[in-house]
Amino acid sequence: MNIPPGTKITITGDLGSGKSAVSRILCERTGFEYVSTGRIQRQLAQEMGLDTLEMNRRADTDPSIDQRIDGIFVDLGKDPKGYVVDSRMAWFFLPGSFKVFLQADVTVAAGRIISDPTRKSEEYETIEEAVQKILARKQSENDRFLSKYGADCADMNNFDLVVSTTQRSPEAVAEIILKAVQAKAQGKPYERLN
């Protein structure tokens, strides 16, 4: 793959859409560094003794939570190295990045989250509870980002590439992304909606 060395690839999307898994594969394939604000957010929620939905709700009234997370991106934009950034808002803070949105059916996403042992702050009793909380968290985040930054995460026109991961492996999704990044870097057309 012929991808320029200082490229920033920002990955956002639905909860449970495979952002972390795809990001790790992209890093392996490109040699770029990996930054995950989801991991940072889950760690912060654990430190605060909250689940991620509660922390998102608290962030509605406590600006220090978003400031702590958002500050990471200002520095990344100035860094000449290549990065793969797994984050809900990196596409907004890194406007020159290749912006990817991953979509997933919410029931499939809930199953992925429930079976992921690393998501300690996102433990659910049932798929139904997971679906309900995932949708509430997504709405809370989207409302906050729209209100705070004027950033509409639900508008797919904000992204260079939109990929459904519902029936694709992380490897297949990473391949689609790498081909699109390369095509864009070479000024060639590529399919934006996959």
XYZ file of C-alpha atoms in Angstrom:
194
model
C 0.000 0.000 0.000
C 1.303 3.403 -0.958
C -0.032 5.686 1.783
C 1.737 8.978 2.560
C 3.693 8.670 5.839
C 2.080 11.597 7.714
C -1.489 10.524 6.970
C -4.040 10.731 9.777
C -6.915 8.240 9.491
C -9.776 9.025 11.851
C -12.212 6.230 12.611
C -15.592 6.955 14.148
C -18.945 5.287 13.989
C -21.592 3.345 15.783
C -20.875 1.835 19.178
C -19.799 -1.776 18.669
C -19.060 -1.274 14.977
C -15.516 -2.618 15.309
C -13.604 0.671 15.430
C -10.900 -0.662 17.752
C -10.357 -3.941 15.888
C -10.234 -2.204 12.505
C -7.925 0.511 13.854
C -5.438 -2.062 15.177
C -5.345 -3.796 11.779
C -4.797 -0.447 10.042
C -1.878 0.255 12.381
C -0.356 -3.153 11.654
C -0.674 -2.572 7.905
C 0.584 1.049 7.877
C 2.986 1.185 10.826
C 1.066 4.233 12.112
C 0.539 4.845 15.820
C -2.825 4.052 17.401
C -4.812 6.495 19.544
C -8.100 5.313 21.094
C -10.270 7.786 22.912
C -12.763 4.985 23.593
C -10.107 3.321 25.705
C -9.304 6.663 27.351
C -13.022 7.271 27.959
C -13.594 3.821 29.481
C -10.542 4.262 31.716
C -11.774 7.696 32.831
C -15.262 6.284 33.521
C -13.723 3.518 35.636
C -11.594 6.049 37.544
C -14.756 8.067 38.231
C -16.662 4.935 39.318
C -19.212 5.396 36.500
C -20.321 3.470 33.464
C -19.738 5.149 30.106
C -23.355 6.286 29.719
C -23.284 7.966 33.148
C -19.972 9.631 32.289
C -21.407 10.907 28.990
C -24.362 12.369 30.869
C -22.040 13.986 33.387
C -20.017 15.459 30.506
C -23.182 17.372 29.549
C -22.593 19.559 32.618
C -18.881 19.014 33.348
C -16.801 20.481 30.483
C -13.526 19.181 31.954
C -14.386 15.663 30.743
C -14.556 16.660 27.068
C -11.640 19.089 27.447
C -9.458 16.300 28.801
C -10.319 14.025 25.872
C -10.487 16.657 23.103
C -7.093 18.174 23.934
C -5.397 15.066 22.567
C -6.396 15.903 19.007
C -4.984 19.409 18.911
C -1.537 17.918 19.500
C -2.014 15.113 16.962
C -2.832 17.583 14.199
C 0.580 19.198 14.663
C 2.485 15.917 14.726
C 4.149 14.931 11.414
C 3.744 11.198 12.106
C 0.947 9.036 10.736
C -1.843 8.050 13.104
C -4.940 5.906 13.195
C -7.318 7.585 15.617
C -10.288 5.653 16.991
C -12.515 8.450 18.266
C -16.030 9.847 18.058
C -14.787 13.409 17.363
C -11.324 13.151 15.794
C -12.814 13.725 12.323
C -13.914 17.156 13.547
C -10.691 18.107 15.349
C -8.467 16.769 12.541
C -10.167 18.216 9.447
C -7.276 17.199 7.173
C -7.564 13.545 8.158
C -9.106 10.771 6.082
C -12.454 10.529 7.879
C -14.108 7.095 8.169
C -17.505 6.247 9.664
C -18.251 2.600 10.535
C -21.894 1.538 10.701
C -23.318 -1.563 12.386
C -26.750 -2.971 13.093
C -27.423 -2.129 16.764
C -28.307 -5.728 17.732
C -25.081 -7.037 16.167
C -23.161 -4.225 17.894
C -24.740 -5.096 21.254
C -23.652 -8.716 20.859
C -20.101 -7.608 20.093
C -19.976 -5.355 23.147
C -21.402 -8.014 25.479
C -18.825 -10.567 24.316
C -15.857 -8.152 24.672
C -14.143 -8.799 28.032
C -12.170 -5.532 27.829
C -15.299 -3.372 28.107
C -15.668 -3.504 31.894
C -17.635 -0.236 32.068
C -20.154 -1.541 29.517
C -21.521 -4.682 31.112
C -25.138 -5.523 30.309
C -27.479 -8.265 31.487
C -29.279 -8.753 28.152
C -29.043 -7.800 24.487
C -32.204 -5.707 24.939
C -30.614 -3.708 27.781
C -27.447 -3.258 25.708
C -29.419 -2.026 22.686
C -31.345 0.450 24.844
C -28.195 1.819 26.518
C -26.210 1.926 23.261
C -28.930 3.977 21.596
C -29.190 6.277 24.649
C -25.413 6.770 24.733
C -25.291 7.492 20.997
C -28.080 10.064 21.338
C -26.396 11.662 24.376
C -23.062 11.951 22.562
C -24.603 13.224 19.312
C -26.670 15.842 21.152
C -23.658 17.005 23.163
C -21.343 17.235 20.140
C -23.957 19.084 18.089
C -24.661 21.513 20.920
C -21.042 22.028 21.993
C -19.233 22.070 18.640
C -21.912 22.244 15.958
C -20.585 18.851 14.813
C -23.248 16.547 13.408
C -21.988 12.960 13.783
C -25.163 11.690 12.129
C -24.473 13.523 8.842
C -22.600 11.027 6.663
C -21.526 13.865 4.337
C -18.915 14.747 6.983
C -16.949 11.593 6.153
C -14.669 10.533 3.300
C -15.786 6.914 3.617
C -18.769 5.125 5.196
C -18.517 1.348 5.695
C -21.069 -1.124 7.057
C -19.346 -3.633 9.329
C -22.443 -5.694 10.153
C -21.491 -8.577 7.847
C -17.803 -7.817 7.282
C -14.733 -8.941 9.171
C -12.401 -6.280 10.598
C -9.808 -7.375 8.025
C -12.219 -6.792 5.123
C -13.187 -3.377 6.519
C -9.518 -2.395 6.939
C -8.837 -3.394 3.323
C -11.688 -1.180 2.066
C -10.311 1.735 4.097
C -6.719 1.299 2.926
C -7.760 1.151 -0.730
C -9.850 4.324 -0.313
C -7.050 6.189 1.512
C -4.624 5.239 -1.235
C -7.069 6.235 -3.992
C -7.705 9.624 -2.383
C -3.962 10.246 -1.927
C -3.479 9.500 -5.655
C -6.453 11.641 -6.683
C -8.332 8.598 -7.961
C -12.070 7.959 -7.500
C -13.293 5.421 -4.946
C -16.657 4.218 -3.639
C -17.540 6.456 -0.652
C -20.450 4.343 0.647
C -19.723 0.661 1.282
